Amino acid sequence: MRIGRPEEKPFTPDPFQLEALEAIAESDCLVTAPTGSGKTWIAEQAIRRIFEQGGRVWYASPLKALTNAKWVEFSASFGGDQVGILTGDTKENADAPIIVGTTEILRNQLYDAMHKGENLDCDLIVLDEAHFLGDEDRGVVWEEIMIYLPSRINLLMLSATIGNSDEIAAWLETNRSKPCVVIREETRPVPLYPLFLHPAGRLMPLLAKKRLYGKVDAFVKNTSAPQPRRPYSPNYGDIIEILRTFDLLPAIFFLKSRSDCDAALRHCRKGKDIEELAFDDEVEELLARFPYLKTHRQLSYLYRARVAAHHGGQLPAWKFLVEAEMKKGRLDAIFATSTVAAGVNFPARTIVLFNSDQFNGRDFQPLTATEFHQMTGRAGRRGLDKIGFMLAVPGRFMDLKHVAELLETSPEEITSRIKNDFSMILNLLLSHTPEEIRTLFGKSLSAWQARSGTTDGQADARLWEDFQRHLDFLKAEAFVDPDGRLTDDGTWTSQLRLDQPLLIAECLRRDVFPKDDPALLAAVTALFVYDGDQNIVLDKKRIPRKLKGAYDLVVSTLLAPFERLDEAGFHVNYFYFWPAAALYYWARDMAWSDVIERIGIADGDLVSLISRTADNLRQIASLRDTHPEIAQLASRARDLILREPVVLLE
């Protein structure tokens, strides 16, 4: 098969797509198929069928960026007035028959429905990127949805990487008393061909008959010898030119870190046959809306070399610009962290790997099969490529044998990530007794896997013991009465569906939040959001006195609750001052570039801090019945901080 673009053909659904569409009409359905194989087509056709019957659909995804993309896509397909969006940042057309939103919002709606004794007004739930069920931090949300969802609502789950789909389906069938049909498609829509780039600049196959190609194997054995060798340092511009020679562009280069992505641009230069990128009206309008982007330090690389960096440290507007140009086929390469593999939809002809490990948030670990398949799933564009390529580049952190094994390894099996937190327990106690919650835990994937011998048989018992530990603390803090029922304080605190509900509730109880100053409220709310360990020391002379006073009052008020939480074995993050300063400056209308300069963090990190603070303010604003004044102030504070360039407004 030759490299290049396949002959255009009318779209014809694949058999697995038609099977899935037939199954979801009558039952639950779990679809596992490679990236780019057409899972979204299944979802859209299933949504259309419900929509045309006058029903309602909820489409849930793990990422705000992916949710926003689906909102635009579905609005074009079904009409803007028929589609709404619900994320922490955006709430539009919430009563529309088709809702796209984040999984956390869907879970919260299920909490509300159980509390009110109502059925969720929905006929179909679509869970995109369903492998997030196994995510260490957020998998609990997916599991909660699957446990709480009424069985009358059909559930369509889509994923490229679930290794134990039959087990997940069997668990769901037991809980929901209805079939869950597994539709499995293993053939990639575009075949993947693995390549190796020799340091001498030669391209060669990585494998021969599922083993390392002879010259690659010789290279590996030579580099593993005890004699000292100078590490190979790739020149990214040279690699792009090699790929250009063999018609292997566009490419996604997966790099270890944000700084690596930014530094890679300096290796790139304008190609001798490349015209400078002429931006279309859409991009020109974006640049006009965001003057900051006109002076973006990386714009010249995009304009003259047709390359860009894409990672979490950048502004949404910049990432939107890069994504738009990549989707239009106007860029030769992007340098990205693994965030691109986790849901942003712009495949390339080639993906380039320099590392066989990945940072998991705590340390670097060898790539899992799931992570590897997420990356290689971006190689090869259906309808645009006959073949997709993975290029392995040797280096200090590249284990070629591990990569070769991953090519033949199925994605890992998902294990339960269910865990207790105060917000979950408070919300379950709204509608369940402790013993009823124990019964719910018995429906968890954790309990199923313990009974089936998949996991440690004591996992279920430990979950219940941990629940009781949380419950005892809630009783001691008067959020729950001795009989296991929520007190009045516990009832309104349950609406604070965030990471630190008890600490925010304590500040509300003690009436220590700022009054009549939305910027100050935004500032102190940021203290509950930041969960990192970066301590940025600010110039004390430039810190407003009332900001320091508000910070000191909140921290001193929470010293005793901090100690009680610590004594009970619950971890609480230290409250650094700088997040409060960042939000205060931004809420007081300081220019974006000035906030960045004064605080000294990346654009994307400030966006994340502001967005998460806005989520917390939204929860405080929900307390209109019990705390009307602070709720109104929280709403004002949220409006102050959710503006461009944090969110892209129409």
XYZ file of C-alpha atoms in Angstrom:
650
model
C 0.000 0.000 0.000
C 1.427 3.356 -1.014
C 1.627 6.458 1.168
C -0.920 9.078 0.284
C -4.572 9.961 0.195
C -7.134 7.237 -0.517
C -9.679 7.541 -3.275
C -12.793 9.377 -2.149
C -15.802 7.124 -1.616
C -19.349 7.770 -0.388
C -19.653 7.143 3.357
C -20.920 3.677 4.185
C -21.329 2.668 7.842
C -19.183 -0.242 8.988
C -20.955 -3.354 10.298
C -19.903 -2.641 13.897
C -21.467 0.828 13.687
C -24.794 -0.577 12.518
C -24.672 -3.303 15.174
C -24.074 -0.719 17.887
C -26.902 1.478 16.628
C -29.264 -1.492 16.671
C -28.158 -2.503 20.168
C -28.527 0.924 21.805
C -32.124 1.136 20.606
C -33.032 -1.736 22.937
C -30.377 -1.931 25.650
C -27.137 -0.573 27.037
C -24.139 -0.740 24.707
C -20.380 -0.559 25.225
C -18.421 0.187 22.051
C -14.666 -0.320 21.989
C -13.056 0.675 18.700
C -9.815 2.370 17.640
C -9.547 6.139 17.526
C -10.932 7.515 14.271
C -13.038 4.448 13.495
C -16.367 6.266 13.737
C -17.634 5.982 17.313
C -18.971 9.539 17.168
C -21.124 8.568 14.158
C -22.819 5.944 16.340
C -23.503 8.524 19.040
C -24.829 11.096 16.602
C -27.189 8.635 14.929
C -28.448 7.367 18.305
C -29.000 10.961 19.429
C -30.841 11.766 16.189
C -33.212 8.843 16.664
C -34.121 9.942 20.206
C -34.360 13.586 19.130
C -36.732 12.814 16.263
C -38.924 10.844 18.671
C -39.198 13.896 20.931
C -36.858 12.497 23.587
C -33.917 13.939 25.507
C -30.214 13.044 25.463
C -27.214 13.761 27.713
C -23.747 13.535 26.112
C -21.023 13.508 28.785
C -17.287 13.866 28.211
C -14.308 14.164 30.583
C -12.798 17.358 29.169
C -14.209 20.866 28.860
C -12.411 21.327 25.546
C -13.972 18.159 24.155
C -17.370 19.195 25.515
C -17.106 22.584 23.816
C -16.155 20.897 20.532
C -19.172 18.579 20.714
C -21.435 21.540 21.478
C -20.313 23.231 18.273
C -20.542 19.984 16.297
C -24.011 19.003 17.524
C -25.319 22.553 17.183
C -24.391 22.406 13.500
C -26.125 19.038 13.131
C -29.294 19.595 15.173
C -29.627 23.372 15.389
C -28.222 25.702 18.009
C -31.542 26.101 19.802
C -31.772 22.317 20.285
C -28.409 21.851 21.996
C -27.278 23.098 25.408
C -23.975 22.953 27.247
C -23.217 22.510 30.956
C -19.660 22.794 32.261
C -18.130 24.634 35.189
C -17.436 27.590 32.887
C -20.473 27.579 30.641
C -24.212 27.125 31.053
C -26.237 27.713 27.903
C -29.685 26.495 26.875
C -29.882 24.120 29.848
C -33.437 22.978 28.980
C -32.546 21.896 25.443
C -33.414 18.323 24.404
C -29.737 17.602 23.715
C -27.263 18.470 26.469
C -23.497 18.161 26.254
C -21.544 18.551 29.459
C -18.877 17.204 31.750
C -19.384 13.988 33.662
C -19.243 15.785 37.015
C -22.280 17.889 36.071
C -24.206 14.757 35.052
C -23.295 13.064 38.337
C -24.531 16.118 40.231
C -27.851 16.020 38.377
C -28.239 12.399 39.461
C -27.614 13.464 43.084
C -30.403 16.035 42.734
C -32.792 13.559 41.138
C -32.261 11.011 43.948
C -32.728 13.708 46.589
C -35.988 14.930 45.062
C -37.225 11.426 44.346
C -37.485 12.275 40.663
C -36.369 10.522 37.507
C -33.688 12.208 35.456
C -35.513 13.719 32.464
C -33.513 11.855 29.857
C -33.878 8.922 27.450
C -30.263 8.247 26.503
C -26.909 8.862 28.182
C -23.723 8.855 26.105
C -20.480 8.491 28.049
C -17.603 9.423 25.767
C -14.049 8.330 26.633
C -15.552 5.653 28.889
C -12.092 4.319 29.799
C -11.935 7.225 32.250
C -13.804 4.781 34.497
C -10.310 3.525 35.333
C -8.776 6.971 35.949
C -7.203 7.082 39.394
C -8.485 10.550 40.255
C -11.762 10.916 38.328
C -12.876 7.345 37.672
C -15.126 7.466 40.732
C -17.419 9.937 38.923
C -17.947 7.550 36.001
C -18.627 4.693 38.415
C -21.122 6.750 40.405
C -23.036 7.602 37.221
C -23.219 3.934 36.254
C -24.460 2.985 39.737
C -27.060 5.739 40.153
C -28.430 5.899 36.599
C -32.035 4.605 36.383
C -32.171 1.428 34.314
C -34.933 2.838 32.090
C -32.327 5.185 30.538
C -30.156 3.414 27.994
C -26.418 3.932 28.371
C -24.050 4.200 25.389
C -20.353 4.030 26.302
C -17.606 4.812 23.806
C -13.891 4.106 24.159
C -10.815 3.125 22.216
C -9.094 1.490 25.169
C -10.949 -0.841 27.558
C -9.240 -4.183 28.043
C -12.016 -5.899 30.021
C -15.142 -4.692 28.257
C -16.963 -8.003 28.845
C -16.422 -7.709 32.602
C -17.653 -4.099 32.667
C -20.739 -5.158 30.679
C -21.437 -8.088 33.018
C -21.221 -5.779 36.050
C -23.655 -3.336 34.460
C -26.074 -6.108 33.502
C -26.159 -7.314 37.114
C -26.815 -3.826 38.492
C -29.199 -2.548 35.842
C -31.123 -5.768 35.132
C -30.886 -5.279 31.390
C -28.502 -6.428 28.672
C -25.302 -4.520 27.934
C -24.169 -5.409 24.442
C -20.426 -5.215 23.796
C -19.498 -4.109 20.286
C -15.812 -4.653 19.706
C -13.957 -3.461 16.606
C -10.224 -4.112 16.598
C -9.282 -3.166 13.036
C -7.846 0.315 12.685
C -9.539 2.381 9.978
C -6.044 3.383 8.833
C -3.289 0.740 9.243
C -0.363 1.666 11.480
C 3.218 1.171 10.288
C 5.974 1.570 12.909
C 9.252 3.200 11.857
C 12.621 3.855 13.477
C 14.841 6.882 12.924
C 18.498 5.924 13.084
C 20.804 8.649 14.478
C 22.486 8.678 11.069
C 19.234 10.098 9.681
C 17.951 6.935 7.992
C 14.354 5.791 8.254
C 13.815 2.057 8.593
C 11.116 -0.339 9.787
C 10.934 -0.773 13.550
C 9.771 -4.369 13.284
C 10.192 -7.382 11.060
C 7.808 -10.279 11.746
C 6.822 -8.719 15.101
C 10.456 -8.521 16.233
C 12.853 -5.607 16.147
C 14.180 -5.111 12.627
C 17.729 -6.390 12.308
C 19.517 -3.023 12.171
C 17.310 -1.689 14.973
C 18.090 -4.716 17.113
C 21.799 -4.205 16.448
C 21.495 -0.558 17.455
C 19.747 -1.493 20.705
C 22.394 -4.074 21.583
C 25.159 -1.573 20.805
C 23.649 1.155 22.977
C 23.108 -1.259 25.863
C 26.810 -2.120 25.926
C 28.802 -0.825 28.939
C 30.985 1.637 27.008
C 30.078 5.330 27.535
C 28.062 6.929 24.759
C 27.027 10.478 24.167
C 23.188 10.673 24.369
C 21.488 11.274 21.051
C 20.025 14.776 20.938
C 17.430 15.105 18.169
C 17.109 18.152 15.966
C 13.378 18.497 15.486
C 13.717 20.643 12.389
C 15.856 17.973 10.724
C 13.310 15.295 11.603
C 10.528 17.352 10.045
C 12.562 17.653 6.842
C 13.127 13.889 6.777
C 9.393 13.325 7.209
C 8.707 15.856 4.465
C 11.026 14.013 2.095
C 9.033 10.809 2.486
C 5.600 12.504 2.501
C 4.980 11.670 6.170
C 3.629 15.050 7.303
C 1.702 16.354 9.165
C 3.109 14.975 12.391
C 2.462 15.159 16.120
C 5.641 15.076 18.208
C 4.878 13.792 21.721
C 7.357 15.274 24.181
C 7.901 14.937 27.912
C 7.120 18.421 29.158
C 5.770 21.838 28.288
C 9.266 23.290 28.274
C 10.409 20.586 25.843
C 7.532 21.483 23.497
C 8.394 25.185 23.586
C 12.123 24.556 23.162
C 11.532 22.288 20.150
C 10.234 25.242 18.141
C 13.680 26.816 18.125
C 14.982 23.922 16.017
C 12.425 24.590 13.292
C 12.955 26.885 10.374
C 11.095 27.982 7.324
C 11.353 25.285 4.672
C 12.677 26.272 1.288
C 9.413 25.282 -0.395
C 7.065 26.557 2.293
C 5.089 29.720 1.826
C 4.329 31.771 4.900
C 1.005 30.763 6.378
C -1.782 33.047 5.194
C -4.367 33.184 7.940
C -8.001 32.947 6.932
C -10.771 35.220 8.157
C -11.518 33.001 11.160
C -7.970 33.247 12.470
C -7.688 36.941 11.657
C -10.858 37.508 13.692
C -9.377 35.531 16.579
C -6.191 37.592 16.465
C -8.259 40.769 16.411
C -10.215 39.657 19.478
C -7.072 38.736 21.368
C -4.344 41.329 20.773
C -2.245 39.300 23.198
C -1.992 36.563 20.542
C -0.602 39.005 17.966
C 2.498 39.348 20.101
C 2.557 35.707 21.178
C 6.183 34.622 21.246
C 5.370 31.465 19.265
C 3.276 33.062 16.516
C 6.247 33.512 14.201
C 6.974 29.768 14.243
C 3.390 28.989 13.310
C 3.399 31.666 10.597
C 6.774 31.010 9.003
C 7.602 27.366 9.797
C 4.086 25.941 10.106
C 4.788 24.371 13.497
C 3.305 25.017 16.930
C 3.462 23.880 20.543
C 0.294 22.640 22.244
C 0.129 21.965 25.993
C -1.667 22.821 29.209
C 0.458 25.883 29.888
C -1.138 27.883 27.094
C -4.215 30.045 26.723
C -7.441 28.476 25.411
C -7.414 30.984 22.530
C -3.915 29.931 21.458
C -4.758 26.233 21.659
C -7.940 26.899 19.692
C -5.899 28.635 16.985
C -3.412 25.753 16.798
C -6.177 23.133 16.733
C -8.070 24.988 14.012
C -5.025 25.260 11.756
C -4.044 21.625 12.353
C -7.538 20.388 11.509
C -7.433 22.387 8.273
C -4.182 20.644 7.352
C -2.201 23.865 7.353
C 0.493 22.890 9.869
C 3.367 20.504 9.298
C 3.845 19.561 12.931
C 2.821 20.253 16.473
C 4.875 19.559 19.583
C 2.540 18.327 22.262
C 2.328 16.749 25.668
C 0.076 13.753 26.184
C -2.984 16.012 26.600
C -3.412 15.879 22.832
C -3.782 12.102 23.007
C -6.535 12.359 25.606
C -9.367 13.692 23.518
C -8.446 16.620 21.273
C -9.381 15.510 17.785
C -6.700 16.249 15.242
C -5.006 13.126 13.937
C -1.902 13.365 11.787
C -0.224 11.111 9.238
C 2.623 10.422 11.670
C 3.112 10.501 15.414
C 6.665 10.768 16.725
C 7.713 9.272 20.060
C 10.910 10.184 21.901
C 10.075 8.533 25.212
C 8.684 5.202 26.296
C 7.603 6.604 29.654
C 5.155 9.265 30.782
C 4.581 11.508 33.793
C 1.492 10.352 35.703
C 1.218 13.413 37.938
C 3.635 12.077 40.520
C 6.553 10.459 38.706
C 7.621 9.002 35.362
C 6.440 5.470 34.635
C 6.719 3.244 31.531
C 3.927 3.883 29.054
C 0.923 1.659 29.589
C -0.757 -0.002 26.643
C -3.755 2.277 27.132
C -1.603 5.422 27.002
C 0.321 4.085 24.010
C -2.849 3.281 22.054
C -4.250 6.725 22.820
C -1.148 8.244 21.200
C -0.883 5.929 18.205
C -4.601 6.366 17.626
C -3.757 9.849 16.307
C -1.639 8.382 13.492
C -3.551 8.196 10.226
C -6.598 10.230 9.239
C -9.619 8.377 7.944
C -10.326 9.542 4.405
C -7.013 11.428 4.217
C -4.382 8.713 4.710
C -3.893 5.229 3.371
C -1.386 4.483 6.137
C -0.586 6.013 9.516
C 2.935 5.949 10.911
C 4.546 5.816 14.336
C 8.159 6.975 14.344
C 10.300 5.939 17.314
C 13.330 8.165 17.873
C 16.169 6.794 20.046
C 17.179 8.685 23.106
C 17.865 8.598 26.792
C 14.262 7.785 27.755
C 13.357 5.492 24.855
C 13.117 1.739 25.427
C 12.538 0.370 21.932
C 11.797 -3.136 23.168
C 9.040 -1.761 25.382
C 7.548 0.119 22.423
C 7.674 -3.021 20.294
C 5.838 -4.946 23.005
C 3.197 -2.222 23.333
C 2.397 -2.518 19.639
C 1.144 -6.044 20.310
C -0.351 -5.422 23.764
C -4.043 -4.894 24.401
C -5.169 -1.999 26.620
C -5.097 -2.690 30.348
C -8.114 -3.923 32.225
C -10.042 -1.324 34.196
C -10.310 -1.720 37.951
C -12.656 0.198 40.204
C -11.533 3.626 41.403
C -14.465 4.254 43.730
C -13.506 6.086 46.900
C -15.174 8.123 49.593
C -15.032 11.863 49.959
C -17.101 14.214 52.077
C -19.031 15.646 49.149
C -20.138 12.227 47.913
C -21.204 11.069 51.364
C -23.167 14.242 52.117
C -25.008 13.935 48.810
C -25.808 10.260 49.309
C -27.098 10.992 52.809
C -29.586 13.401 51.244
C -31.517 10.420 49.919
C -30.126 7.316 51.650
C -29.510 5.982 55.134
C -26.021 4.681 55.930
C -27.233 1.096 55.487
C -28.746 1.960 52.117
C -25.404 3.476 51.118
C -23.763 0.189 52.093
C -26.154 -1.524 49.679
C -25.146 0.966 46.967
C -21.495 0.140 47.605
C -22.432 -3.483 47.041
C -23.389 -2.491 43.484
C -20.011 -0.922 42.788
C -17.496 -2.247 40.329
C -15.200 -2.612 43.336
C -17.601 -5.058 44.994
C -18.172 -6.923 41.718
C -14.454 -7.331 41.095
C -13.860 -8.411 44.684
C -16.577 -11.086 44.418
C -15.260 -12.313 41.078
C -11.674 -12.505 42.302
C -10.419 -9.798 39.958
C -9.152 -7.694 42.842
C -8.378 -8.013 46.532
C -11.426 -9.474 48.247
C -11.102 -6.979 51.108
C -11.534 -3.895 48.897
C -15.288 -3.770 49.512
C -14.865 -4.026 53.285
C -12.219 -1.290 53.270
C -14.561 0.996 51.305
C -17.251 0.581 53.984
C -14.773 1.091 56.831
C -13.558 4.282 55.158
C -17.148 5.446 54.761
C -17.691 5.002 58.495
C -14.529 6.999 59.223
C -15.868 9.868 57.098
C -19.299 9.535 58.715
C -17.850 9.690 62.236
C -16.037 12.917 61.366
C -19.207 14.432 59.878
C -21.051 13.563 63.081
C -18.313 15.092 65.235
C -18.513 18.300 63.157
C -22.336 18.402 63.426
C -23.011 17.922 59.723
C -24.708 14.589 60.508
C -26.789 13.717 63.582
C -26.200 10.617 65.752
C -28.784 8.651 63.730
C -26.966 9.244 60.448
C -29.247 11.964 59.102
C -28.016 15.276 57.763
C -28.349 18.276 60.027
C -29.458 21.595 58.539
C -25.796 22.510 58.088
C -25.144 19.165 56.451
C -28.021 19.660 54.034
C -26.797 22.969 52.628
C -23.163 21.834 52.729
C -24.117 18.930 50.449
C -24.678 21.504 47.696
C -20.977 22.418 47.832
C -19.943 19.741 45.355
C -16.246 20.469 45.389
C -12.974 19.324 46.905
C -13.159 21.111 50.273
C -16.866 21.387 51.216
C -16.326 21.213 54.976
C -13.739 23.995 55.070
C -15.846 26.336 52.958
C -18.838 25.435 55.129
C -16.849 26.322 58.257
C -16.061 29.745 56.823
C -19.757 30.243 56.105
C -20.685 29.093 59.609
C -18.195 31.498 61.145
C -19.156 34.299 58.746
C -15.561 35.125 57.826
C -15.846 35.440 54.052
C -15.468 38.985 52.667
C -18.642 41.022 52.289
C -19.496 43.551 49.558
C -16.244 42.859 47.696
C -16.522 40.186 44.985
C -12.818 40.448 44.116
C -11.846 39.582 47.690
C -14.284 36.656 47.726
C -12.775 35.334 44.498
C -9.332 35.684 46.070
C -10.030 33.671 49.225
C -12.003 31.059 47.283
C -8.847 30.358 45.246
C -7.220 29.139 48.478
C -9.499 26.072 48.459
C -8.685 25.309 44.827
C -4.910 25.169 44.495
C -3.655 21.677 45.340
C -0.044 21.928 44.179
C 3.105 22.547 46.170
C 4.534 25.575 44.365
C 5.202 28.432 46.763
C 5.589 31.715 44.866
C 6.965 34.501 47.050
C 5.469 37.868 46.163
C 6.741 41.370 46.856
C 5.116 42.264 50.198
C 5.180 45.956 49.351
C 2.772 45.381 46.453
C 0.227 43.295 48.396
C -2.974 45.218 49.270
C -3.585 45.338 53.013
C -7.214 44.214 52.788
C -6.205 41.189 50.690
C -3.672 40.131 53.309
C -6.284 40.708 56.019
C -8.900 38.558 54.283
C -6.334 35.777 53.790
C -5.222 35.893 57.439
C -8.817 35.757 58.705
C -9.693 32.675 56.647
C -6.482 30.834 57.515
C -6.716 31.588 61.250
C -10.370 30.495 61.286
C -9.470 27.159 59.723
C -6.480 26.310 61.909
C -8.584 24.253 64.322
C -10.543 22.406 61.571
C -7.209 21.705 59.835
C -5.905 20.075 63.019
C -9.059 17.999 63.489
C -8.946 16.786 59.891
C -5.281 15.901 60.237
C -5.843 14.026 63.501
C -8.630 12.036 61.830
C -6.317 11.082 58.962
C -7.681 13.404 56.267
C -5.113 15.264 54.204
C -5.543 19.001 53.669
C -3.393 21.059 51.316
C -1.471 24.035 52.627
C -3.046 27.406 51.789
C -0.441 29.363 49.823
C -1.023 33.085 49.514
C -0.178 33.596 45.835
C -3.368 31.989 44.380
C -5.418 34.535 46.330
C -3.278 37.367 44.967
C -3.587 36.093 41.402
C -7.385 35.959 41.573
C -7.599 39.323 43.316
C -5.538 41.085 40.650
C -7.517 39.441 37.857
C -10.885 40.184 39.472
C -9.804 43.812 39.903
C -9.383 44.031 36.119
C -5.591 43.936 35.950
C -4.378 43.187 32.415
C -3.745 39.519 31.752
C -0.081 40.007 30.866
C 0.450 42.041 34.052
C -1.040 39.289 36.244
C 1.178 36.717 34.541
C 4.253 38.881 35.064
C 3.486 39.718 38.693
C 2.662 36.143 39.767
C 5.130 34.368 37.486
C 3.121 31.358 36.278
C 2.208 30.003 32.849
C -0.880 31.201 31.000
C -2.540 27.801 31.168
C -1.897 27.420 34.897
C -3.583 30.741 35.583
C -6.506 29.746 33.348
C -6.869 26.502 35.298
C -6.737 28.306 38.656
C -9.380 30.815 37.557
C -11.647 28.146 36.047
C -11.523 25.987 39.169
C -12.146 29.028 41.369
C -15.169 29.827 39.196
C -16.436 26.263 39.767
C -16.193 26.789 43.525
C -17.909 30.170 43.327
C -20.709 28.572 41.306
C -21.263 26.084 44.125
C -21.311 28.850 46.757
C -23.753 30.793 44.563
C -26.115 27.799 44.686
C -26.779 28.503 48.390
C -29.391 31.132 47.554
C -31.954 29.835 50.076
C -29.680 29.566 53.120
C -26.984 32.191 52.413
C -28.543 34.685 49.985
C -26.026 37.510 50.464
C -22.859 35.457 50.026
C -24.497 33.535 47.171
C -25.188 36.763 45.324
C -21.644 37.994 45.965
C -20.230 34.677 44.687
C -22.237 35.060 41.497
C -20.827 38.565 41.004
C -17.296 37.316 41.686
C -17.692 34.533 39.149
C -18.815 36.996 36.496
C -15.746 39.121 37.186
C -13.234 36.332 36.588
C -14.884 34.410 33.728
C -13.973 36.686 30.875
C -11.643 36.525 27.914
C -9.041 35.155 27.596
C -10.041 32.619 30.268
C -13.148 31.699 28.290
C -13.781 32.221 24.604
C -16.918 34.301 24.412
C -18.953 34.723 21.255
